[in-house]
mmCIF file of C-alpha atoms and ligand atoms in Angstrom:
data_model
loop_
_atom_site.group_PDB
_atom_site.id
_atom_site.type_symbol
_atom_site.label_atom_id
_atom_site.label_comp_id
_atom_site.label_asym_id
_atom_site.label_seq_id
_atom_site.Cartn_x
_atom_site.Cartn_y
_atom_site.Cartn_z
ATOM 1 C CA UNK Q 1 -18.060 7.968 -69.023
ATOM 2 C CA UNK Q 2 -14.962 5.868 -68.252
ATOM 3 C CA UNK Q 3 -12.317 7.391 -66.010
ATOM 4 C CA UNK Q 4 -8.857 5.946 -65.454
ATOM 5 C CA UNK Q 5 -7.748 6.642 -61.870
ATOM 6 C CA UNK Q 6 -4.216 6.635 -60.484
ATOM 7 C CA UNK Q 7 -3.209 6.581 -56.820
ATOM 8 C CA UNK Q 8 0.318 6.768 -55.370
ATOM 9 C CA UNK Q 9 -0.062 8.926 -52.244
ATOM 10 C CA UNK Q 10 1.438 6.449 -49.784
ATOM 11 C CA UNK Q 11 2.446 2.799 -50.044
ATOM 12 C CA UNK Q 12 0.036 1.442 -52.640
ATOM 13 C CA UNK Q 13 0.562 1.813 -56.388
ATOM 14 C CA UNK Q 14 -2.921 1.621 -57.858
ATOM 15 C CA UNK Q 15 -4.854 2.127 -61.085
ATOM 16 C CA UNK Q 16 -8.501 1.502 -61.925
ATOM 17 C CA UNK Q 17 -11.181 2.253 -64.496
ATOM 18 C CA UNK Q 18 -14.614 3.279 -63.235
ATOM 19 C CA UNK Q 19 -17.726 3.928 -65.315
ATOM 20 C CA UNK Q 20 -19.948 6.868 -64.360
ATOM 21 C CA UNK Q 21 -18.490 7.220 -60.878
ATOM 22 C CA UNK Q 22 -19.704 3.948 -59.399
ATOM 23 C CA UNK Q 23 -19.240 0.921 -61.627
ATOM 24 C CA UNK Q 24 -15.736 -0.469 -61.140
ATOM 25 C CA UNK Q 25 -14.564 -2.067 -64.401
ATOM 26 C CA UNK Q 26 -11.019 -2.794 -63.299
ATOM 27 C CA UNK Q 27 -9.117 -2.269 -60.074
ATOM 28 C CA UNK Q 28 -5.420 -3.050 -59.629
ATOM 29 C CA UNK Q 29 -3.526 -2.463 -56.388
ATOM 30 C CA UNK Q 30 0.120 -3.260 -55.863
ATOM 31 C CA UNK Q 31 0.907 -2.987 -52.172
ATOM 32 C CA UNK Q 32 4.396 -2.142 -50.962
ATOM 33 C CA UNK Q 33 3.745 -3.376 -47.419
ATOM 34 C CA UNK Q 34 6.498 -6.060 -47.544
ATOM 35 C CA UNK Q 35 9.040 -3.380 -48.553
ATOM 36 C CA UNK Q 36 8.242 -1.209 -45.535
ATOM 37 C CA UNK Q 37 7.720 -4.039 -43.045
ATOM 38 C CA UNK Q 38 11.363 -4.175 -41.845
ATOM 39 C CA UNK Q 39 11.115 -0.480 -40.849
ATOM 40 C CA UNK Q 40 7.770 -0.743 -39.048
ATOM 41 C CA UNK Q 41 6.366 2.142 -41.113
ATOM 42 C CA UNK Q 42 6.339 3.735 -44.558
ATOM 43 C CA UNK Q 43 9.731 5.040 -45.758
ATOM 44 C CA UNK Q 44 9.030 7.830 -48.318
ATOM 45 C CA UNK Q 45 12.112 7.207 -50.511
ATOM 46 C CA UNK Q 46 11.381 3.479 -50.743
ATOM 47 C CA UNK Q 47 7.741 4.248 -51.526
ATOM 48 C CA UNK Q 48 8.651 6.678 -54.272
ATOM 49 C CA UNK Q 49 11.118 4.320 -55.937
ATOM 50 C CA UNK Q 50 8.677 1.397 -55.817
ATOM 51 C CA UNK Q 51 5.948 3.586 -57.387
ATOM 52 C CA UNK Q 52 8.346 4.445 -60.240
ATOM 53 C CA UNK Q 53 9.116 0.764 -60.771
ATOM 54 C CA UNK Q 54 5.502 -0.426 -60.683
ATOM 55 C CA UNK Q 55 3.348 2.338 -62.098
ATOM 56 C CA UNK Q 56 3.463 1.325 -65.789
ATOM 57 C CA UNK Q 57 2.748 -2.323 -65.031
ATOM 58 C CA UNK Q 58 -0.161 -1.410 -62.752
ATOM 59 C CA UNK Q 59 -1.685 1.035 -65.265
ATOM 60 C CA UNK Q 60 -1.281 -1.498 -68.072
ATOM 61 C CA UNK Q 61 -3.002 -4.168 -65.999
ATOM 62 C CA UNK Q 62 -5.899 -1.803 -65.203
ATOM 63 C CA UNK Q 63 -6.297 -0.920 -68.899
ATOM 64 C CA UNK Q 64 -6.154 -4.607 -69.864
ATOM 65 C CA UNK Q 65 -8.871 -5.379 -67.305
ATOM 66 C CA UNK Q 66 -10.968 -2.558 -68.726
ATOM 67 C CA UNK Q 67 -10.465 -3.786 -72.306
ATOM 68 C CA UNK Q 68 -11.519 -7.293 -71.249
ATOM 69 C CA UNK Q 69 -14.892 -6.182 -69.852
ATOM 70 C CA UNK Q 70 -15.518 -3.292 -72.275
ATOM 71 C CA UNK Q 71 -13.758 -4.075 -75.569
ATOM 72 C CA UNK Q 72 -15.358 -1.067 -77.302
ATOM 73 C CA UNK Q 73 -14.788 1.304 -74.392
ATOM 74 C CA UNK Q 74 -12.440 4.255 -74.370
ATOM 75 C CA UNK Q 75 -10.934 6.225 -71.511
ATOM 76 C CA UNK Q 76 -12.633 9.634 -71.339
ATOM 77 C CA UNK Q 77 -10.486 11.225 -68.611
ATOM 78 C CA UNK Q 78 -7.549 10.510 -66.330
ATOM 79 C CA UNK Q 79 -7.897 11.187 -62.597
ATOM 80 C CA UNK Q 80 -5.098 11.295 -60.061
ATOM 81 C CA UNK Q 81 -4.537 11.885 -56.355
ATOM 82 C CA UNK Q 82 -2.620 15.148 -55.952
ATOM 83 C CA UNK Q 83 -2.851 15.287 -52.141
ATOM 84 C CA UNK Q 84 -2.706 14.816 -49.257
ATOM 85 C CA UNK Q 85 0.144 12.326 -49.044
ATOM 86 C CA UNK Q 86 3.897 11.897 -49.306
ATOM 87 C CA UNK Q 87 5.301 14.400 -51.775
ATOM 88 C CA UNK Q 88 7.839 12.084 -53.510
ATOM 89 C CA UNK Q 89 5.147 9.422 -53.840
ATOM 90 C CA UNK Q 90 2.425 11.763 -55.134
ATOM 91 C CA UNK Q 91 4.768 13.147 -57.817
ATOM 92 C CA UNK Q 92 5.139 9.732 -59.444
ATOM 93 C CA UNK Q 93 1.388 9.271 -59.906
ATOM 94 C CA UNK Q 94 0.796 12.857 -60.988
ATOM 95 C CA UNK Q 95 3.491 12.717 -63.669
ATOM 96 C CA UNK Q 96 2.268 9.371 -64.952
ATOM 97 C CA UNK Q 97 -1.286 10.742 -65.097
ATOM 98 C CA UNK Q 98 -0.180 13.840 -67.004
ATOM 99 C CA UNK Q 99 1.645 11.690 -69.550
ATOM 100 C CA UNK Q 100 -1.381 9.453 -70.004
ATOM 101 C CA UNK Q 101 -3.813 12.368 -70.323
ATOM 102 C CA UNK Q 102 -1.597 13.958 -72.968
ATOM 103 C CA UNK Q 103 -1.116 10.792 -74.973
ATOM 104 C CA UNK Q 104 -4.797 9.822 -74.799
ATOM 105 C CA UNK Q 105 -5.783 13.457 -75.434
ATOM 106 C CA UNK Q 106 -8.282 13.494 -72.566
ATOM 107 C CA UNK Q 107 -8.742 15.822 -69.557
ATOM 108 C CA UNK Q 108 -6.758 15.407 -66.338
ATOM 109 C CA UNK Q 109 -8.692 15.602 -63.056
ATOM 110 C CA UNK Q 110 -6.898 16.118 -59.726
ATOM 111 C CA UNK Q 111 -8.566 14.408 -56.767
ATOM 112 C CA UNK Q 112 -8.308 14.789 -52.978
ATOM 113 C CA UNK Q 113 -7.383 11.441 -51.414
ATOM 114 C CA UNK Q 114 -9.494 11.881 -48.243
ATOM 115 C CA UNK Q 115 -12.533 12.944 -50.202
ATOM 116 C CA UNK Q 116 -12.013 9.852 -52.364
ATOM 117 C CA UNK Q 117 -12.078 7.609 -49.249
ATOM 118 C CA UNK Q 118 -15.516 9.094 -48.522
ATOM 119 C CA UNK Q 119 -16.694 8.028 -51.975
ATOM 120 C CA UNK Q 120 -15.883 4.345 -51.381
ATOM 121 C CA UNK Q 121 -19.274 3.273 -49.952
ATOM 122 C CA UNK Q 122 -20.780 4.309 -53.302
ATOM 123 C CA UNK Q 123 -18.518 2.050 -55.392
ATOM 124 C CA UNK Q 124 -19.752 -1.306 -56.646
ATOM 125 C CA UNK Q 125 -23.026 -2.921 -55.669
ATOM 126 C CA UNK Q 126 -22.936 -2.353 -51.965
ATOM 127 C CA UNK Q 127 -24.885 0.883 -51.749
ATOM 128 C CA UNK Q 128 -27.602 0.907 -54.364
ATOM 129 C CA UNK Q 129 -29.696 3.994 -55.114
ATOM 130 C CA UNK Q 130 -28.882 7.639 -55.380
ATOM 131 C CA UNK Q 131 -26.090 9.286 -53.441
ATOM 132 C CA UNK Q 132 -28.112 12.469 -52.943
ATOM 133 C CA UNK Q 133 -30.839 10.541 -51.094
ATOM 134 C CA UNK Q 134 -28.228 9.733 -48.410
ATOM 135 C CA UNK Q 135 -27.554 13.404 -47.661
ATOM 136 C CA UNK Q 136 -27.164 15.153 -45.313
ATOM 137 C CA UNK Q 137 -24.497 12.731 -44.132
ATOM 138 C CA UNK Q 138 -21.918 12.519 -41.410
ATOM 139 C CA UNK Q 139 -18.599 11.616 -43.061
ATOM 140 C CA UNK Q 140 -15.942 9.730 -41.135
ATOM 141 C CA UNK Q 141 -12.567 9.240 -42.814
ATOM 142 C CA UNK Q 142 -10.442 6.953 -40.684
ATOM 143 C CA UNK Q 143 -7.102 5.686 -41.957
ATOM 144 C CA UNK Q 144 -3.382 5.543 -41.291
ATOM 145 C CA UNK Q 145 -2.970 9.220 -42.090
ATOM 146 C CA UNK Q 146 -6.321 10.736 -41.125
ATOM 147 C CA UNK Q 147 -9.124 10.625 -38.631
ATOM 148 C CA UNK Q 148 -11.769 13.288 -39.185
ATOM 149 C CA UNK Q 149 -15.513 13.873 -39.084
ATOM 150 C CA UNK Q 150 -17.255 15.915 -41.766
ATOM 151 C CA UNK Q 151 -20.624 17.516 -42.065
ATOM 152 C CA UNK Q 152 -21.833 16.728 -45.610
ATOM 153 C CA UNK Q 153 -25.001 18.783 -46.225
ATOM 154 C CA UNK Q 154 -24.962 17.613 -49.841
ATOM 155 C CA UNK Q 155 -22.664 15.413 -51.887
ATOM 156 C CA UNK Q 156 -19.382 17.225 -52.553
ATOM 157 C CA UNK Q 157 -19.712 19.746 -49.718
ATOM 158 C CA UNK Q 158 -17.714 19.125 -46.561
ATOM 159 C CA UNK Q 159 -17.148 20.953 -43.338
ATOM 160 C CA UNK Q 160 -14.655 19.474 -40.881
ATOM 161 C CA UNK Q 161 -16.431 19.264 -37.523
ATOM 162 C CA UNK Q 162 -13.940 17.097 -35.619
ATOM 163 C CA UNK Q 163 -10.572 15.440 -36.027
ATOM 164 C CA UNK Q 164 -7.587 13.941 -34.283
ATOM 165 C CA UNK Q 165 -5.235 16.429 -32.712
ATOM 166 C CA UNK Q 166 -2.227 14.162 -33.138
ATOM 167 C CA UNK Q 167 -2.048 10.546 -34.382
ATOM 168 C CA UNK Q 168 -4.602 9.108 -36.772
ATOM 169 C CA UNK Q 169 -6.406 5.987 -35.529
ATOM 170 C CA UNK Q 170 -4.464 3.733 -37.935
ATOM 171 C CA UNK Q 171 -1.206 5.269 -36.776
ATOM 172 C CA UNK Q 172 -2.208 4.574 -33.157
ATOM 173 C CA UNK Q 173 -2.807 0.921 -34.084
ATOM 174 C CA UNK Q 174 0.478 0.696 -36.001
ATOM 175 C CA UNK Q 175 2.557 2.292 -33.228
ATOM 176 C CA UNK Q 176 1.091 -0.026 -30.575
ATOM 177 C CA UNK Q 177 1.828 -3.083 -32.700
ATOM 178 C CA UNK Q 178 5.394 -1.876 -33.165
ATOM 179 C CA UNK Q 179 5.811 -1.327 -29.426
ATOM 180 C CA UNK Q 180 4.487 -4.822 -28.718
ATOM 181 C CA UNK Q 181 6.621 -6.347 -31.471
ATOM 182 C CA UNK Q 182 3.599 -7.692 -33.362
ATOM 183 C CA UNK Q 183 4.515 -6.562 -36.883
ATOM 184 C CA UNK Q 184 3.360 -4.070 -39.530
ATOM 185 C CA UNK Q 185 0.772 -2.823 -40.345
ATOM 186 C CA UNK Q 186 -0.609 -3.126 -36.831
ATOM 187 C CA UNK Q 187 -4.312 -2.523 -37.444
ATOM 188 C CA UNK Q 188 -5.221 -5.885 -39.026
ATOM 189 C CA UNK Q 189 -3.002 -7.794 -36.555
ATOM 190 C CA UNK Q 190 -4.552 -6.103 -33.525
ATOM 191 C CA UNK Q 191 -8.049 -6.640 -34.953
ATOM 192 C CA UNK Q 192 -7.383 -10.374 -35.261
ATOM 193 C CA UNK Q 193 -5.800 -10.818 -31.827
ATOM 194 C CA UNK Q 194 -8.561 -8.794 -30.122
ATOM 195 C CA UNK Q 195 -11.261 -10.787 -31.906
ATOM 196 C CA UNK Q 196 -9.818 -14.049 -30.611
ATOM 197 C CA UNK Q 197 -9.574 -12.604 -27.120
ATOM 198 C CA UNK Q 198 -13.202 -11.467 -27.113
ATOM 199 C CA UNK Q 199 -14.422 -14.769 -28.518
ATOM 200 C CA UNK Q 200 -12.680 -16.580 -25.685
ATOM 201 C CA UNK Q 201 -14.387 -14.318 -23.123
ATOM 202 C CA UNK Q 202 -18.055 -14.510 -22.265
ATOM 203 C CA UNK Q 203 -19.841 -12.540 -24.994
ATOM 204 C CA UNK Q 204 -21.781 -10.324 -22.563
ATOM 205 C CA UNK Q 205 -20.788 -6.652 -22.789
ATOM 206 C CA UNK Q 206 -20.280 -6.539 -18.977
ATOM 207 C CA UNK Q 207 -17.698 -9.296 -19.072
ATOM 208 C CA UNK Q 208 -15.999 -7.608 -21.994
ATOM 209 C CA UNK Q 209 -15.636 -4.305 -20.149
ATOM 210 C CA UNK Q 210 -14.651 -5.686 -16.751
ATOM 211 C CA UNK Q 211 -11.744 -7.680 -18.154
ATOM 212 C CA UNK Q 212 -10.207 -4.754 -19.961
ATOM 213 C CA UNK Q 213 -7.366 -2.506 -18.880
ATOM 214 C CA UNK Q 214 -8.802 1.023 -18.474
ATOM 215 C CA UNK Q 215 -6.708 2.896 -21.036
ATOM 216 C CA UNK Q 216 -7.590 6.577 -21.639
ATOM 217 C CA UNK Q 217 -10.333 7.036 -24.254
ATOM 218 C CA UNK Q 218 -8.691 9.706 -26.400
ATOM 219 C CA UNK Q 219 -10.328 12.824 -24.938
ATOM 220 C CA UNK Q 220 -8.485 16.055 -25.713
ATOM 221 C CA UNK Q 221 -8.211 18.702 -23.047
ATOM 222 C CA UNK Q 222 -10.654 21.614 -23.418
ATOM 223 C CA UNK Q 223 -9.100 24.771 -24.783
ATOM 224 C CA UNK Q 224 -5.848 23.305 -26.174
ATOM 225 C CA UNK Q 225 -4.642 25.325 -29.148
ATOM 226 C CA UNK Q 226 -4.529 22.259 -31.440
ATOM 227 C CA UNK Q 227 -8.342 22.265 -31.454
ATOM 228 C CA UNK Q 228 -8.158 25.284 -33.778
ATOM 229 C CA UNK Q 229 -11.726 26.253 -33.025
ATOM 230 C CA UNK Q 230 -13.209 22.754 -33.294
ATOM 231 C CA UNK Q 231 -15.318 21.503 -30.363
ATOM 232 C CA UNK Q 232 -13.289 19.268 -28.004
ATOM 233 C CA UNK Q 233 -16.156 16.773 -27.759
ATOM 234 C CA UNK Q 234 -15.856 15.997 -31.486
ATOM 235 C CA UNK Q 235 -12.068 15.625 -31.451
ATOM 236 C CA UNK Q 236 -9.759 12.835 -30.358
ATOM 237 C CA UNK Q 237 -6.176 12.726 -29.150
ATOM 238 C CA UNK Q 238 -4.351 9.418 -29.144
ATOM 239 C CA UNK Q 239 -0.961 10.536 -27.805
ATOM 240 C CA UNK Q 240 -2.023 9.957 -24.163
ATOM 241 C CA UNK Q 241 -3.240 6.484 -25.038
ATOM 242 C CA UNK Q 242 0.093 5.617 -26.605
ATOM 243 C CA UNK Q 243 1.964 6.847 -23.512
ATOM 244 C CA UNK Q 244 -0.387 4.893 -21.238
ATOM 245 C CA UNK Q 245 0.354 1.742 -23.218
ATOM 246 C CA UNK Q 246 4.099 2.311 -22.982
ATOM 247 C CA UNK Q 247 3.886 2.834 -19.187
ATOM 248 C CA UNK Q 248 1.721 -0.249 -18.788
ATOM 249 C CA UNK Q 249 4.167 -2.379 -20.792
ATOM 250 C CA UNK Q 250 7.135 -1.068 -18.812
ATOM 251 C CA UNK Q 251 5.622 -1.790 -15.404
ATOM 252 C CA UNK Q 252 3.981 -5.155 -16.147
ATOM 253 C CA UNK Q 253 6.288 -8.189 -15.943
ATOM 254 C CA UNK Q 254 4.051 -10.927 -17.405
ATOM 255 C CA UNK Q 255 2.282 -9.155 -20.196
ATOM 256 C CA UNK Q 256 -1.023 -10.686 -21.320
ATOM 257 C CA UNK Q 257 -0.628 -9.399 -24.894
ATOM 258 C CA UNK Q 258 -4.114 -10.359 -26.188
ATOM 259 C CA UNK Q 259 -5.752 -8.573 -23.232
ATOM 260 C CA UNK Q 260 -3.530 -5.493 -23.716
ATOM 261 C CA UNK Q 261 -4.279 -5.420 -27.432
ATOM 262 C CA UNK Q 262 -8.039 -5.870 -26.930
ATOM 263 C CA UNK Q 263 -8.083 -3.097 -24.321
ATOM 264 C CA UNK Q 264 -6.107 -0.740 -26.541
ATOM 265 C CA UNK Q 265 -8.388 -1.396 -29.514
ATOM 266 C CA UNK Q 266 -11.436 -0.870 -27.303
ATOM 267 C CA UNK Q 267 -10.114 2.539 -26.205
ATOM 268 C CA UNK Q 268 -9.812 3.633 -29.850
ATOM 269 C CA UNK Q 269 -13.185 2.155 -30.828
ATOM 270 C CA UNK Q 270 -14.923 3.825 -27.896
ATOM 271 C CA UNK Q 271 -13.259 7.167 -28.626
ATOM 272 C CA UNK Q 272 -14.351 7.067 -32.280
ATOM 273 C CA UNK Q 273 -17.847 5.777 -31.517
ATOM 274 C CA UNK Q 274 -18.391 8.365 -28.789
ATOM 275 C CA UNK Q 275 -17.431 11.311 -31.061
ATOM 276 C CA UNK Q 276 -19.615 9.886 -33.813
ATOM 277 C CA UNK Q 277 -22.550 9.672 -31.389
ATOM 278 C CA UNK Q 278 -22.033 13.290 -30.366
ATOM 279 C CA UNK Q 279 -21.894 14.391 -33.993
ATOM 280 C CA UNK Q 280 -25.171 12.544 -34.667
ATOM 281 C CA UNK Q 281 -26.802 14.366 -31.744
ATOM 282 C CA UNK Q 282 -25.955 17.775 -33.201
ATOM 283 C CA UNK Q 283 -27.711 17.424 -36.532
ATOM 284 C CA UNK Q 284 -30.252 15.225 -38.259
ATOM 285 C CA UNK Q 285 -28.310 13.043 -40.649
ATOM 286 C CA UNK Q 286 -29.639 10.422 -43.020
ATOM 287 C CA UNK Q 287 -26.443 8.405 -43.085
ATOM 288 C CA UNK Q 288 -22.910 7.896 -41.856
ATOM 289 C CA UNK Q 289 -20.450 7.679 -44.763
ATOM 290 C CA UNK Q 290 -17.480 5.635 -43.575
ATOM 291 C CA UNK Q 291 -14.178 5.348 -45.434
ATOM 292 C CA UNK Q 292 -10.492 4.514 -44.920
ATOM 293 C CA UNK Q 293 -8.341 1.530 -43.950
ATOM 294 C CA UNK Q 294 -9.362 1.525 -40.277
ATOM 295 C CA UNK Q 295 -13.011 1.133 -41.303
ATOM 296 C CA UNK Q 296 -12.034 -2.530 -41.854
ATOM 297 C CA UNK Q 297 -11.750 -2.963 -38.089
ATOM 298 C CA UNK Q 298 -14.379 -5.531 -37.188
ATOM 299 C CA UNK Q 299 -15.037 -4.214 -33.673
ATOM 300 C CA UNK Q 300 -15.366 -0.626 -34.943
ATOM 301 C CA UNK Q 301 -17.825 -1.742 -37.623
ATOM 302 C CA UNK Q 302 -19.980 -3.521 -35.044
ATOM 303 C CA UNK Q 303 -19.901 -0.550 -32.662
ATOM 304 C CA UNK Q 304 -20.793 1.934 -35.414
ATOM 305 C CA UNK Q 305 -23.529 -0.342 -36.763
ATOM 306 C CA UNK Q 306 -25.111 -0.518 -33.284
ATOM 307 C CA UNK Q 307 -24.848 3.237 -32.924
ATOM 308 C CA UNK Q 308 -26.368 3.874 -36.353
ATOM 309 C CA UNK Q 309 -29.241 1.532 -35.646
ATOM 310 C CA UNK Q 310 -30.020 3.241 -32.339
ATOM 311 C CA UNK Q 311 -29.816 6.662 -33.978
ATOM 312 C CA UNK Q 312 -31.962 5.577 -36.933
ATOM 313 C CA UNK Q 313 -29.392 6.468 -39.598
ATOM 314 C CA UNK Q 314 -27.979 4.302 -42.355
ATOM 315 C CA UNK Q 315 -24.344 3.213 -41.957
ATOM 316 C CA UNK Q 316 -22.728 3.209 -45.392
ATOM 317 C CA UNK Q 317 -19.518 1.167 -45.551
ATOM 318 C CA UNK Q 318 -17.295 0.188 -48.454
ATOM 319 C CA UNK Q 319 -16.546 -3.287 -49.719
ATOM 320 C CA UNK Q 320 -13.308 -4.449 -48.013
ATOM 321 C CA UNK Q 321 -11.300 -4.155 -51.241
ATOM 322 C CA UNK Q 322 -12.158 -0.435 -51.423
ATOM 323 C CA UNK Q 323 -11.350 0.393 -47.760
ATOM 324 C CA UNK Q 324 -7.572 0.585 -48.041
ATOM 325 C CA UNK Q 325 -5.891 2.812 -50.609
ATOM 326 C CA UNK Q 326 -7.014 2.112 -54.169
ATOM 327 C CA UNK Q 327 -7.559 3.965 -57.429
ATOM 328 C CA UNK Q 328 -11.218 3.025 -57.962
ATOM 329 C CA UNK Q 329 -12.091 5.650 -55.357
ATOM 330 C CA UNK Q 330 -10.048 8.229 -57.284
ATOM 331 C CA UNK Q 331 -11.648 7.410 -60.637
ATOM 332 C CA UNK Q 332 -15.084 7.208 -58.999
ATOM 333 C CA UNK Q 333 -14.939 10.548 -57.254
ATOM 334 C CA UNK Q 334 -13.448 12.249 -60.335
ATOM 335 C CA UNK Q 335 -16.722 11.674 -62.209
ATOM 336 C CA UNK Q 336 -18.348 14.087 -59.740
ATOM 337 C CA UNK Q 337 -15.411 16.501 -59.903
ATOM 338 C CA UNK Q 338 -15.289 17.142 -63.644
ATOM 339 C CA UNK Q 339 -15.903 20.810 -62.934
ATOM 340 C CA UNK Q 340 -12.325 20.995 -61.643
ATOM 341 C CA UNK Q 341 -10.896 20.421 -65.113
ATOM 342 C CA UNK Q 342 -9.330 23.596 -66.448
ATOM 343 C CA UNK Q 343 -7.041 24.619 -69.304
ATOM 344 C CA UNK Q 344 -4.157 24.663 -66.876
ATOM 345 C CA UNK Q 345 -4.680 21.086 -65.614
ATOM 346 C CA UNK Q 346 -1.180 20.235 -66.841
ATOM 347 C CA UNK Q 347 0.210 22.770 -64.350
ATOM 348 C CA UNK Q 348 -1.331 20.854 -61.433
ATOM 349 C CA UNK Q 349 1.203 20.294 -58.663
ATOM 350 C CA UNK Q 350 1.174 17.918 -55.729
ATOM 351 C CA UNK Q 351 -0.320 19.235 -52.466
ATOM 352 C CA UNK Q 352 1.020 17.041 -49.621
ATOM 353 C CA UNK Q 353 -1.100 18.835 -46.987
ATOM 354 C CA UNK Q 354 -4.223 19.295 -49.104
ATOM 355 C CA UNK Q 355 -7.354 19.874 -47.027
ATOM 356 C CA UNK Q 356 -10.841 18.816 -47.889
ATOM 357 C CA UNK Q 357 -13.674 21.178 -48.797
HETATM 358 O O1 KG4 H 401 -6.603 3.878 -45.936
HETATM 359 P P1 KG4 H 401 -5.299 3.204 -45.738
HETATM 360 O O2 KG4 H 401 -4.978 2.003 -46.564
HETATM 361 O O3 KG4 H 401 -4.115 4.213 -45.971
HETATM 362 C C1 KG4 H 401 -4.125 5.525 -45.563
HETATM 363 O O4 KG4 H 401 -4.654 6.394 -46.306
HETATM 364 O O5 KG4 H 401 -3.612 5.760 -44.447
HETATM 365 O O6 KG4 H 401 -5.195 2.841 -44.184
HETATM 366 C C2 KG4 H 401 -4.125 2.126 -43.656
HETATM 367 C C3 KG4 H 401 -4.313 2.014 -42.146
HETATM 368 C C4 KG4 H 401 -3.120 1.385 -41.431
HETATM 369 O O7 KG4 H 401 -2.770 2.199 -40.323
HETATM 370 C C5 KG4 H 401 -3.671 0.032 -40.966
HETATM 371 O O8 KG4 H 401 -3.082 -0.426 -39.757
HETATM 372 C C6 KG4 H 401 -5.131 0.349 -40.771
HETATM 373 O O9 KG4 H 401 -5.452 1.198 -41.849
HETATM 374 N N1 KG4 H 401 -5.973 -0.857 -40.806
HETATM 375 C C7 KG4 H 401 -6.693 -1.300 -39.749
HETATM 376 C C8 KG4 H 401 -7.310 -2.506 -40.151
HETATM 377 N N2 KG4 H 401 -6.953 -2.749 -41.452
HETATM 378 C C9 KG4 H 401 -6.143 -1.734 -41.827
HETATM 379 N N3 KG4 H 401 -6.843 -0.787 -38.519
HETATM 380 C C10 KG4 H 401 -7.624 -1.481 -37.659
HETATM 381 N N4 KG4 H 401 -8.235 -2.645 -37.961
HETATM 382 C C11 KG4 H 401 -8.110 -3.196 -39.197
HETATM 383 N N5 KG4 H 401 -8.717 -4.343 -39.489
HETATM 384 ZN ZN1 ZN H 402 -5.860 6.483 -47.713
#
C-alpha cells in the first residue's frame, strides 16, 4: 500500500510516498529556515504563506520521485498532519491533502505529528525486523515544540509519563543561541560548538565535568500545578536554566562562549538522560524509541546510547534525514492508522493542541 504524506505543521513544507509504513519511496522537504532566520524563530504568517507557495511543487516532486521508482504504482491513500502545530500552517497542508484525496478518489488519513516523530526509527533500513518485537517501549519525542516521555505497551498505544513543564528542549537550545547571538536554529550550532570544545578538552569524563559551568539541570519543583499529576522526577523545566544563562552572561565580562554553550548543552543532555534513566527503572522496556529534531544532538545520542547499553535495552534512532520534520513519518505512521478513516474524513479540522494517545 502506497501512502502519500503531507506535512506543514511548522516551518517545513514536506511530501513523501511510503510503501507499507516503512519503505520510503520518495521524500521531499522544503525548509523555510532562511525565511525565519532574521526573526530568530518561526513567524506563523510567514510560514503559512511559504507553505501556500511551495506545497504544489513539493507534492509534485514527491509524486515524480514515486513514479520514478515505482512506475506502475498508484497512491492508495493521502495522509496529513492535522496537529499539533501552528494553525495557519496546518490548514495549508490539510486543504491540499483534502483536494488530493478527492481528486485521486482515495481515503484521507489525519495523523498526529508527535506520534509520527515516534515512528521515524522504523522508516528505511535502520531498524530491521518487526515493530511489535520492540514493545513495550519507552518513547521520547524531543523537538522544537515538544519534549515528552511515553509508555508504549504496544505499538500505537501511548501514555504520557513525563514532559517539559515549559520550554521544549529544542526551544531551550534556540533561545540560548539567540541570547548569545549565534544564529537560528540554535540546536545544530550549539551541538557543533560544544563538540569542538569537548574535543579540545581531555576526553576523560572528569575533565569534561570539572570544566563546565554548573547550570541547573532542569528539575521541576515538587508539587507545582504544571505537573498535572505527572511525577516530578520524570518531568523537566528549562525556564530556570534559561534564566541562569541570562544571569551568567550579564555578570561575566569576558565570555568564553564555547564553554558556556557546552555547559548549557550538558545541562539539557543530563536532564533528559536522567529522566530517561528514571523511566527505565520504573518498567521493563525492550527499547527506547527516539524521535524529533533534537535527537540529532550528538552528545545526547552518545549519552542515551550509554544509558541504553547499561540498562540492556535497544536504543532505536532515526536516520538523520527523518529526525527533523518530514512527511515520510506522516505517510509511514498512517499505514498503521488506517482505522481512523471514516466517511466524514473530509470534515477533518486542524487541531493545533492535539495530544497523543
Ligand atoms: O523536529 P523538528 O524539526 O521540529 C519540531 O517539530 O519542532 O525540531 C526542530 C528543533 C529545533 O529547535 C532545532 O534547534 C533542534 O530541533 N535541533 C537540534 C539539533 N538539530 C536540530 N537540537 C540540538 N542539537 C542538534 N544537533
Ligand atoms: Zn516535529
